[in-house]
PDB file of C-alpha atoms in Angstrom:
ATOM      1  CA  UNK V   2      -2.444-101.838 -23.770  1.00  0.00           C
ATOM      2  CA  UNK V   3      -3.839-104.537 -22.276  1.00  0.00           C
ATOM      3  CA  UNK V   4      -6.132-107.110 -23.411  1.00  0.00           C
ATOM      4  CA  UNK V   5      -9.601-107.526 -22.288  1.00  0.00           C
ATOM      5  CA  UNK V   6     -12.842-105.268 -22.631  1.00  0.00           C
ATOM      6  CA  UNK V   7     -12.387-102.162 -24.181  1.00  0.00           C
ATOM      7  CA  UNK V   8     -13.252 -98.998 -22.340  1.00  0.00           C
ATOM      8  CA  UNK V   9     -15.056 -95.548 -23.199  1.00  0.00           C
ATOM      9  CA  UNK V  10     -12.376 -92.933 -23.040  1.00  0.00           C
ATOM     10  CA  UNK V  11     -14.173 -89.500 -22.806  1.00  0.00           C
ATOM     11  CA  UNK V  12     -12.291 -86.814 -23.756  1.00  0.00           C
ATOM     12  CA  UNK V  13     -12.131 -82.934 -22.431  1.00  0.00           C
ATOM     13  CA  UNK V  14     -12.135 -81.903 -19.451  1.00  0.00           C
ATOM     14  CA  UNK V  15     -15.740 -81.002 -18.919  1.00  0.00           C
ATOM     15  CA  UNK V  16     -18.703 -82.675 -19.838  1.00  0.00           C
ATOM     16  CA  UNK V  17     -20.700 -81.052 -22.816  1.00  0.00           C
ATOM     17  CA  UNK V  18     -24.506 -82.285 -21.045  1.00  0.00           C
ATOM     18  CA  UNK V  19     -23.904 -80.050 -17.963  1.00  0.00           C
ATOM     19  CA  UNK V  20     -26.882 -78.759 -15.818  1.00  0.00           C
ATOM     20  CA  UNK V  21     -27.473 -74.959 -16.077  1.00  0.00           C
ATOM     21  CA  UNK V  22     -27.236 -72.987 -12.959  1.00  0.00           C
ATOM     22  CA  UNK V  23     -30.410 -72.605 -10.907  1.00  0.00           C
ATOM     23  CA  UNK V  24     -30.276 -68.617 -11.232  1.00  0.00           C
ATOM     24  CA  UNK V  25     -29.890 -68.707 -14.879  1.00  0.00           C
ATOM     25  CA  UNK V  26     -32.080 -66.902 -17.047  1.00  0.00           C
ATOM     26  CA  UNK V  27     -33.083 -69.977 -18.946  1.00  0.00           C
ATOM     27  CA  UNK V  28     -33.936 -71.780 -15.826  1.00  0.00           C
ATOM     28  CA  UNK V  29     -36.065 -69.149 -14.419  1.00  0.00           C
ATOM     29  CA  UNK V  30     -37.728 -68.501 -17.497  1.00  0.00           C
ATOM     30  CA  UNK V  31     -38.756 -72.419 -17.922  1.00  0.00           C
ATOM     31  CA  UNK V  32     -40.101 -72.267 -14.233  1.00  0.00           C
ATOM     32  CA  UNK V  33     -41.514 -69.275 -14.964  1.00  0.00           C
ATOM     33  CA  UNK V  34     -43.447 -70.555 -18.043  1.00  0.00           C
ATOM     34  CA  UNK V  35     -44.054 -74.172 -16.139  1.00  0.00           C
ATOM     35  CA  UNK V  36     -45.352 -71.955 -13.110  1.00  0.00           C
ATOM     36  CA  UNK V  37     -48.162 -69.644 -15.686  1.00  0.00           C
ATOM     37  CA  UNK V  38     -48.951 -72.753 -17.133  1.00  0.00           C
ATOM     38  CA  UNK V  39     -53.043 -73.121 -16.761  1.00  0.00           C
ATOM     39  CA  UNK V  40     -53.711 -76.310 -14.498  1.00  0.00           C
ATOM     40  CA  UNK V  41     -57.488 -77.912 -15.152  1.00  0.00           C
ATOM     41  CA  UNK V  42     -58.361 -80.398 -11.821  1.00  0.00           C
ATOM     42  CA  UNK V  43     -61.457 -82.452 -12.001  1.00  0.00           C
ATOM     43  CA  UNK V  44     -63.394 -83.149  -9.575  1.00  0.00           C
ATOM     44  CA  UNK V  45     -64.065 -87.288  -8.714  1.00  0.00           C
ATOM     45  CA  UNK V  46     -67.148 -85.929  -6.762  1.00  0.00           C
ATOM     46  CA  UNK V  47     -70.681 -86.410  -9.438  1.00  0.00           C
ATOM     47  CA  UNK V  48     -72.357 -82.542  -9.449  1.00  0.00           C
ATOM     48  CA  UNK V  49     -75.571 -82.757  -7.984  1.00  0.00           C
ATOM     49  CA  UNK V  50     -79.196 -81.608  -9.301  1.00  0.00           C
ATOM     50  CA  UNK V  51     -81.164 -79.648  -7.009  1.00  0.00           C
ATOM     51  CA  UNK V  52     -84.993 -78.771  -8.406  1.00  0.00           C
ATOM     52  CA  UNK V  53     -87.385 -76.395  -6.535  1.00  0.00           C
ATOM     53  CA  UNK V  54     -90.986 -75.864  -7.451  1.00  0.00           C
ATOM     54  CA  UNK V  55     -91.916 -72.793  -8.211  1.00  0.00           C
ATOM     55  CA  UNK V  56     -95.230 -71.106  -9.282  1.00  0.00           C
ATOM     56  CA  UNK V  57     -94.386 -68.126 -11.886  1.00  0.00           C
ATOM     57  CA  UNK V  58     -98.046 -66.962 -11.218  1.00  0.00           C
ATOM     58  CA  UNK V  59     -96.326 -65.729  -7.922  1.00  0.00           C
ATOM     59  CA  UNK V  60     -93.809 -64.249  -9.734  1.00  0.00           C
ATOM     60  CA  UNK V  61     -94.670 -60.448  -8.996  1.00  0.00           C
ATOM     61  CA  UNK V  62     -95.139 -61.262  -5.350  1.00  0.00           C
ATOM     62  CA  UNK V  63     -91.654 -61.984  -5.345  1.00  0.00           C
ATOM     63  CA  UNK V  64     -89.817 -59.132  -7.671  1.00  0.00           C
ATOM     64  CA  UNK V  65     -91.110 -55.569  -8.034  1.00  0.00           C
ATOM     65  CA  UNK V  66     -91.909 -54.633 -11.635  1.00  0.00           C
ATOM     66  CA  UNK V  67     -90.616 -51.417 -13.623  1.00  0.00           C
ATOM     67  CA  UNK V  68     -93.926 -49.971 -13.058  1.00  0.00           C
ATOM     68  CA  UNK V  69     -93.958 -50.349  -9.423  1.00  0.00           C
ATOM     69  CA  UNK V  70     -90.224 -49.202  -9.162  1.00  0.00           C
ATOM     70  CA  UNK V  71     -91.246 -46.273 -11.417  1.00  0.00           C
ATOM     71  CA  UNK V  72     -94.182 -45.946  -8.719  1.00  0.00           C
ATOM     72  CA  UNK V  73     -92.276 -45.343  -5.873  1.00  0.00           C
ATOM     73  CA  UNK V  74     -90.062 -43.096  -7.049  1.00  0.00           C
ATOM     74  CA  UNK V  75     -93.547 -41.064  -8.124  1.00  0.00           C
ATOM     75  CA  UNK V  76     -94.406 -41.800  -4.410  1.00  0.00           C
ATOM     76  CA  UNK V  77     -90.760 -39.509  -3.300  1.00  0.00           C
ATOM     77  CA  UNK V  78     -91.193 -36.929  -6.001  1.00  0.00           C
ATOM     78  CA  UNK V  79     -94.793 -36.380  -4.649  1.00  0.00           C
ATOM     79  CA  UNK V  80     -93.767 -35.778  -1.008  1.00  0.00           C
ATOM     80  CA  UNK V  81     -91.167 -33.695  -1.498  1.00  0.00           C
ATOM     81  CA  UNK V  82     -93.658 -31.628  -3.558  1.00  0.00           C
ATOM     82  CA  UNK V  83     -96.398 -31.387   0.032  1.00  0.00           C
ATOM     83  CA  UNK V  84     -92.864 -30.810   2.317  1.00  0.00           C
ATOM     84  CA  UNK V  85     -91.822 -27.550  -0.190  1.00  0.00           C
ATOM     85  CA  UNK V  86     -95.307 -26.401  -0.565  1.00  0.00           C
ATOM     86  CA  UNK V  87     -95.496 -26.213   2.997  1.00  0.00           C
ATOM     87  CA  UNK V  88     -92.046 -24.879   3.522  1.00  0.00           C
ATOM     88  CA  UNK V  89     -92.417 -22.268   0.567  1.00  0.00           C
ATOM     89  CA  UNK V  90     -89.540 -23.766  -1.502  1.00  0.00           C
ATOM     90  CA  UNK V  91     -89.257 -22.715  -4.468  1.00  0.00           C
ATOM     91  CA  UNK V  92     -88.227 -24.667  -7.298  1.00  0.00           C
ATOM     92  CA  UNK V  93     -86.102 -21.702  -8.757  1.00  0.00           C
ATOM     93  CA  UNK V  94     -84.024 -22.325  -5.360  1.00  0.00           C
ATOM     94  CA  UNK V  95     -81.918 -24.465  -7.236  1.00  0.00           C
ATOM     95  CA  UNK V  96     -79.507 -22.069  -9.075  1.00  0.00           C
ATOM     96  CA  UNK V  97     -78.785 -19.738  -5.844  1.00  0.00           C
ATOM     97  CA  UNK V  98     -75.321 -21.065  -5.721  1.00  0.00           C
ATOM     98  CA  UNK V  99     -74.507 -21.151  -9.113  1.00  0.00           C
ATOM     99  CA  UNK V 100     -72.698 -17.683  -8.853  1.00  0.00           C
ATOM    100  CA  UNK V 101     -71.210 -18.090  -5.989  1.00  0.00           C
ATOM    101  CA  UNK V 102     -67.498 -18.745  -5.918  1.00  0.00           C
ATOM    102  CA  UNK V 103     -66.077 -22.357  -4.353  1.00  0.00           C
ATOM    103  CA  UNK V 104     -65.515 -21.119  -1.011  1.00  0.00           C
ATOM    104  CA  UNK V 105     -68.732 -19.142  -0.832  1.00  0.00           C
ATOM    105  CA  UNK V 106     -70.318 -21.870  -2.329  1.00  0.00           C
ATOM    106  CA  UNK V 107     -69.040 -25.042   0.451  1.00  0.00           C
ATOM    107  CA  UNK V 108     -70.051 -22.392   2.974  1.00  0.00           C
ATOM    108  CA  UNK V 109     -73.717 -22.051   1.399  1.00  0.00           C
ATOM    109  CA  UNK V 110     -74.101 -25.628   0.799  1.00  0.00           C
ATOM    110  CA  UNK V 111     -73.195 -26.541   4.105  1.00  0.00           C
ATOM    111  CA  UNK V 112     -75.757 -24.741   5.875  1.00  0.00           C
ATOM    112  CA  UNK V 113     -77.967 -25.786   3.565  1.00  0.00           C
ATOM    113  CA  UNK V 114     -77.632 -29.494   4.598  1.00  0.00           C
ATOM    114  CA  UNK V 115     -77.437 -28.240   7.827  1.00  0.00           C
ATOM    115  CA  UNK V 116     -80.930 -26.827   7.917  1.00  0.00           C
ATOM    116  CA  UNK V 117     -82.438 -29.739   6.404  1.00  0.00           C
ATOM    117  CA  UNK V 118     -81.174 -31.995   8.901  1.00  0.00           C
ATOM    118  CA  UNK V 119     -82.388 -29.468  11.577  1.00  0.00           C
ATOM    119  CA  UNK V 120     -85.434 -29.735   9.991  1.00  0.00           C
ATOM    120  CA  UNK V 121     -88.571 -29.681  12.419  1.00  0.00           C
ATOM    121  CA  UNK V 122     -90.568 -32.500  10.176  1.00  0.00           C
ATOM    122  CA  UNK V 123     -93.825 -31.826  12.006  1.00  0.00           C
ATOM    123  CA  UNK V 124     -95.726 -33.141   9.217  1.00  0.00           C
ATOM    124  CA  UNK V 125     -96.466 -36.685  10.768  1.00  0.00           C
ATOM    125  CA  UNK V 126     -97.915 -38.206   7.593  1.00  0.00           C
ATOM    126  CA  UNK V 127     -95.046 -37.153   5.097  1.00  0.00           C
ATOM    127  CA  UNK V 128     -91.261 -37.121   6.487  1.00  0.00           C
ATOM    128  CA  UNK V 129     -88.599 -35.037   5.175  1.00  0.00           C
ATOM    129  CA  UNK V 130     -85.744 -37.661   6.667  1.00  0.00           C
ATOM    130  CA  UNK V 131     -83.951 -39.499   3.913  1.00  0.00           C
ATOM    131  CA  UNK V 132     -85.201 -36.969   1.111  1.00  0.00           C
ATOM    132  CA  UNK V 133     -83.854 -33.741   1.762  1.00  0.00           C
ATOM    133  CA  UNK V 134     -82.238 -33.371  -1.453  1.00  0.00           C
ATOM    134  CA  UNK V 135     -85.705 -33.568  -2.886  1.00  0.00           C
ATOM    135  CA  UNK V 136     -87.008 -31.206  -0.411  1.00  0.00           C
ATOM    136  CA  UNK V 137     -84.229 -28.309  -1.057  1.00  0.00           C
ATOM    137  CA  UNK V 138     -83.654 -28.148  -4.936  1.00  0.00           C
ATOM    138  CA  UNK V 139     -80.155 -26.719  -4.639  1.00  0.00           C
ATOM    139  CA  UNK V 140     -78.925 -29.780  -2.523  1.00  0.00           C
ATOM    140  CA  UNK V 141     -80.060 -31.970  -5.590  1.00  0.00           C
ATOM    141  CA  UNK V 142     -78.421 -29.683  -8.224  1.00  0.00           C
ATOM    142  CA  UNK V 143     -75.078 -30.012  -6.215  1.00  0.00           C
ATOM    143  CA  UNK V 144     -75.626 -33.738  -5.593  1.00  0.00           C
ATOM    144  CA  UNK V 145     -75.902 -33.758  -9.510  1.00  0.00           C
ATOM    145  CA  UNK V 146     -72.727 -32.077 -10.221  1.00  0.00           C
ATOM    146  CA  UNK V 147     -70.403 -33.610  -7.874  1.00  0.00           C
ATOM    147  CA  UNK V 148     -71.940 -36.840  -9.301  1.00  0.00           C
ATOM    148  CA  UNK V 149     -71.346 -35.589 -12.770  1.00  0.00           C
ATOM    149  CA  UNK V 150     -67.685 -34.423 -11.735  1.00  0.00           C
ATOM    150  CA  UNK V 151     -66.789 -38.467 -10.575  1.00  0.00           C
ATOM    151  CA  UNK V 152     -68.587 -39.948 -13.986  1.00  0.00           C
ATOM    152  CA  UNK V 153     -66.391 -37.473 -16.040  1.00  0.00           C
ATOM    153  CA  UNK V 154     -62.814 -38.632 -14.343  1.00  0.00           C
ATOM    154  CA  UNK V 155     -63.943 -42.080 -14.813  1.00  0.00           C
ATOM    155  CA  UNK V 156     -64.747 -42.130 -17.899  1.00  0.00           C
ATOM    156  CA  UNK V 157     -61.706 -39.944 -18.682  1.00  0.00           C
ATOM    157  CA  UNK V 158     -60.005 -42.483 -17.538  1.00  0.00           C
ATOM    158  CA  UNK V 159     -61.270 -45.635 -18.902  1.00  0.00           C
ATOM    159  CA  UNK V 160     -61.058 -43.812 -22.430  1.00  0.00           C
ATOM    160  CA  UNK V 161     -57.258 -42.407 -22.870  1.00  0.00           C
ATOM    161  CA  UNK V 162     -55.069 -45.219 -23.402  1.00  0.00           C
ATOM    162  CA  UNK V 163     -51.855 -42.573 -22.020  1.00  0.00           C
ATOM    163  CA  UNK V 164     -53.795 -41.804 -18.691  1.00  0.00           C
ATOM    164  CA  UNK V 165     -53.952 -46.180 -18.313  1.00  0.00           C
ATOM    165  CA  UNK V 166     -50.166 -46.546 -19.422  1.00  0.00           C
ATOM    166  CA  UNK V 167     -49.747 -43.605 -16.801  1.00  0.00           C
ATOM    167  CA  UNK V 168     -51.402 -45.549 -13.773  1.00  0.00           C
ATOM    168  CA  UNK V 169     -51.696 -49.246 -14.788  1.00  0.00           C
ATOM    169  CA  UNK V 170     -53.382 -50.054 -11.088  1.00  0.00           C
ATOM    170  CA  UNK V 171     -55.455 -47.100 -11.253  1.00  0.00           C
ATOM    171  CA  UNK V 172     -54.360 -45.888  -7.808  1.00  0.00           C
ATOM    172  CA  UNK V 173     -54.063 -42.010  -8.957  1.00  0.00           C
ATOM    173  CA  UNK V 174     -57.775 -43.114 -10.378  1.00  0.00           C
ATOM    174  CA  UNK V 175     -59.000 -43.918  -7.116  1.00  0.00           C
ATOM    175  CA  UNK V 176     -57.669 -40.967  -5.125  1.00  0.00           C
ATOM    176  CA  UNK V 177     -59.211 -38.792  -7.158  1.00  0.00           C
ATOM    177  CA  UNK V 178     -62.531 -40.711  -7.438  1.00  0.00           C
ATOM    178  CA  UNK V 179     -62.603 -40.580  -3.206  1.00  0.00           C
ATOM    179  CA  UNK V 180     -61.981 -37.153  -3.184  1.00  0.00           C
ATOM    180  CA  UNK V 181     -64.538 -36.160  -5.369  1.00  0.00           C
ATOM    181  CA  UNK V 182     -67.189 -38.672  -3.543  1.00  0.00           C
ATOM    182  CA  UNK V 183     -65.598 -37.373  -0.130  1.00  0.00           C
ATOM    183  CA  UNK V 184     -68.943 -34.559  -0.060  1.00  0.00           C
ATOM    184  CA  UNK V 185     -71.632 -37.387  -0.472  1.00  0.00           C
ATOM    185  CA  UNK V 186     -69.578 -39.767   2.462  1.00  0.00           C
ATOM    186  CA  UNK V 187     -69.327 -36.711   4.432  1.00  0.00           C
ATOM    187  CA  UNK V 188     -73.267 -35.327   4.201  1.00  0.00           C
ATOM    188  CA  UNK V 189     -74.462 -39.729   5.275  1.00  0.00           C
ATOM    189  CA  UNK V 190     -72.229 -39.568   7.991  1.00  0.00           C
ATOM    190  CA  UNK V 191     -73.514 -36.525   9.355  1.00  0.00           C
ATOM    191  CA  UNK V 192     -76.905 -37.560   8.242  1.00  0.00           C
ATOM    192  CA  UNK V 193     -76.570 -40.559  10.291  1.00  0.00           C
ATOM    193  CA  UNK V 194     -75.433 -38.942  13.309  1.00  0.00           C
ATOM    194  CA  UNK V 195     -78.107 -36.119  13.277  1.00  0.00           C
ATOM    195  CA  UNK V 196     -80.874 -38.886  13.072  1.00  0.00           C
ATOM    196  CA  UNK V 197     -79.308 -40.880  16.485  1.00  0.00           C
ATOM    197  CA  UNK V 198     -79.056 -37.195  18.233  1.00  0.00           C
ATOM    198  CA  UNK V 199     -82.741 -36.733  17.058  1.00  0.00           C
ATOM    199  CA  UNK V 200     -83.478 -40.698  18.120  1.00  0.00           C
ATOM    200  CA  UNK V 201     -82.072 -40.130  21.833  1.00  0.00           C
ATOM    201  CA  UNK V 202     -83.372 -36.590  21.590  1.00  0.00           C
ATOM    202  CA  UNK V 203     -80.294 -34.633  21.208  1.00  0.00           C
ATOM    203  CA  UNK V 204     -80.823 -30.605  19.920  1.00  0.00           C
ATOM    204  CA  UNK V 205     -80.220 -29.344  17.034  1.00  0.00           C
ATOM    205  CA  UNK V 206     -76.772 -28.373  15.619  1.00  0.00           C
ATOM    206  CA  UNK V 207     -74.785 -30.310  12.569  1.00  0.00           C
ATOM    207  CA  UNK V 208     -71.292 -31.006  12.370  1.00  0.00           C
ATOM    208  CA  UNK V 209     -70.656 -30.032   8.664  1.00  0.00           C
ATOM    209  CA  UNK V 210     -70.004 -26.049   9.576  1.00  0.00           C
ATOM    210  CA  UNK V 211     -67.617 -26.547  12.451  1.00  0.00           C
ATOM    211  CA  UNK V 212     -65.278 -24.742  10.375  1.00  0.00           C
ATOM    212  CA  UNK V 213     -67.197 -22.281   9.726  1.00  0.00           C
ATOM    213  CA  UNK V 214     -66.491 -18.150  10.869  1.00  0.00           C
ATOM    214  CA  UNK V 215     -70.287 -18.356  12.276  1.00  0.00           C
ATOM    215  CA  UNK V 216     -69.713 -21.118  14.064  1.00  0.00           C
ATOM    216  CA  UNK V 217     -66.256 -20.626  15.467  1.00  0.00           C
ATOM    217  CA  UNK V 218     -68.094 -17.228  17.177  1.00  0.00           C
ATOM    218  CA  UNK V 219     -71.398 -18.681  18.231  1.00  0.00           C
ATOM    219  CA  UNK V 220     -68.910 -21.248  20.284  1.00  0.00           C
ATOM    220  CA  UNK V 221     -66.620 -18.429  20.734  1.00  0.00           C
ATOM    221  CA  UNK V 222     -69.450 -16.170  22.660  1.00  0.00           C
ATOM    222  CA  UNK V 223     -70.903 -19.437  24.255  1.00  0.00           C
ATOM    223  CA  UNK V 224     -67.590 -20.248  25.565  1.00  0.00           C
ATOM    224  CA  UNK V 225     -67.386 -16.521  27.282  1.00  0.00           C
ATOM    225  CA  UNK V 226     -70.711 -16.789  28.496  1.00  0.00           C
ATOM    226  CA  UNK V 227     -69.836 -19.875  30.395  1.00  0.00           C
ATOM    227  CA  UNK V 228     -66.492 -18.419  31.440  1.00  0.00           C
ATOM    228  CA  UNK V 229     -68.289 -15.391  32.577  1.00  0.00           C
ATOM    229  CA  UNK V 230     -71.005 -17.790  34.630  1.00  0.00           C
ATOM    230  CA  UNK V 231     -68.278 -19.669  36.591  1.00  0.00           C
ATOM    231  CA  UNK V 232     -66.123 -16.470  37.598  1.00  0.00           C
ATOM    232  CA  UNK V 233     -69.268 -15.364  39.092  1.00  0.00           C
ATOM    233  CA  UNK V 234     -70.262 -18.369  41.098  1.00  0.00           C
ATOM    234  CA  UNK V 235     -66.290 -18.386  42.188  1.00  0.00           C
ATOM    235  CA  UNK V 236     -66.428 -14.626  43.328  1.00  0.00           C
ATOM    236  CA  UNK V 237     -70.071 -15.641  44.816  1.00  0.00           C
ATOM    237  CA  UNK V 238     -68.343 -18.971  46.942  1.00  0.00           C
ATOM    238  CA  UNK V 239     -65.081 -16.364  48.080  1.00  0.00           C
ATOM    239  CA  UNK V 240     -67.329 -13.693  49.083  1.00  0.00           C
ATOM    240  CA  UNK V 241     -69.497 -16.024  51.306  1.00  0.00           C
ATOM    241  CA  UNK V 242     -66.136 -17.595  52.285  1.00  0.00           C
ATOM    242  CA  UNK V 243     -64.943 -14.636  53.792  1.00  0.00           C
ATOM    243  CA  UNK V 244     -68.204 -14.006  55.472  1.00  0.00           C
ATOM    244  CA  UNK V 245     -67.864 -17.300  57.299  1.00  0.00           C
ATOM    245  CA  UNK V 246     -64.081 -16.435  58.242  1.00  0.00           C
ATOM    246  CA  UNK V 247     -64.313 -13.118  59.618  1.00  0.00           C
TER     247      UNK V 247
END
């Protein structure tokens, strides 16, 4: 040994303060935590106070009051009234599809829509457009239901804890909700297109029954008569054809 400062001798071979691996689970955990952690930033910028004047006298000319909301619904319930007294609707009309069965029952329905959006609406002082569920009972009682149908698997839903466990992100939740609202996104898109045809004064004619056995034969016997029409023009044109050649 020689003589001077002594030295630190550290024995082992490895030393016991060693980093952990970056992949370990205590390292990701920490980062993990670190990473959740709730950060609060202030703002150096002072909040600024804005005041308006405003007269609260005013205040109804601004917001509509329960009365005059209750009001216009009145206003709807009174013009479908005129539109069914005039079309003899009867109130009763609202159960006709009850014993129908589902496919008899789509089929009923949608010619039901159908001839409310073909409605004439000659009455120039009351229109039927946008209230036609008002104006044919048993398009409100279905509205109803399949309105009634969506609540229920909602709140089915929201109230069994094993349905939430099932489907955490609600994803099976909102399939079924869009199927069972598919009808009422249906019946405003073909609402919608019946009142451009009617605005650039298309005929009559809805898109809801294309499927439809009626429909498939009124196109079906359209389609001959047209077929029919051009082989006669074409044995018209050959016969004056051969005229002209011989």
């Amino acid at each position: 040994a020689s003589c001077g400062a002594p030295t630190n001798i550290i024995m082992g071979f490895f030393s016991h303060h060693r980093k952990p691996a970056r992949n370990s689970p205590k390292v990701i955990n920490t980062n993990r935590k670190q990473y959740n952690k709730k950060r609060i930033h202030f703002t150096d910028i002072a909040a600024r106070r804005h005041e308006y004047e405003f007269d609260w006298e005013l205040e109804p000319a601004y917001w509509y009051s329960r009365a005059e909301l209750k009001s216009f619904n009145d206003v709807l319930f009174d013009d479908a009234y005129v539109l069914r007294k005039e079309r003899d609707i009867k109130t009763a009309t609202r159960n006709d599809a009850d014993d129908l069965t589902t496919s008899t029952r789509d089929v009923f329905i949608g010619y039901k829509i159908t001839h409310a959006l073909d409605d004439i609406d000659d009455n120039h002082e009351i229109s039927i457009r946008g209230i036609e569920h008002f104006v044919f009972p048993v398009l409100q009682k279905e509205m109803i239901r399949r309105k009634m149908d969506l609540k229920k698997t909602v709140l089915g839903y929201s109230r069994d804890p094993e349905v939430r466990k099932l489907d955490p992100q609600g994803i099976k939740l909102a399939e079924e909700s869009a199927a069972h609202s598919q009808w009422a996104r249906d019946v405003a898109s073909e609402r919608g297109i019946k009142y451009c045809q009617m605005k650039r004064g298309g005929g009559q004619g809805g898109g809801l029954l294309q499927g439809t056995k009626l429909t498939k034969a009124n196109r079906r016997f359209s389609l001959c008569e047209k077929m029919e029409h051009e082989e006669a023009n074409c044995s018209a044109l050959m016969s004056g054809s051969e005229r002209v050649l011989f």
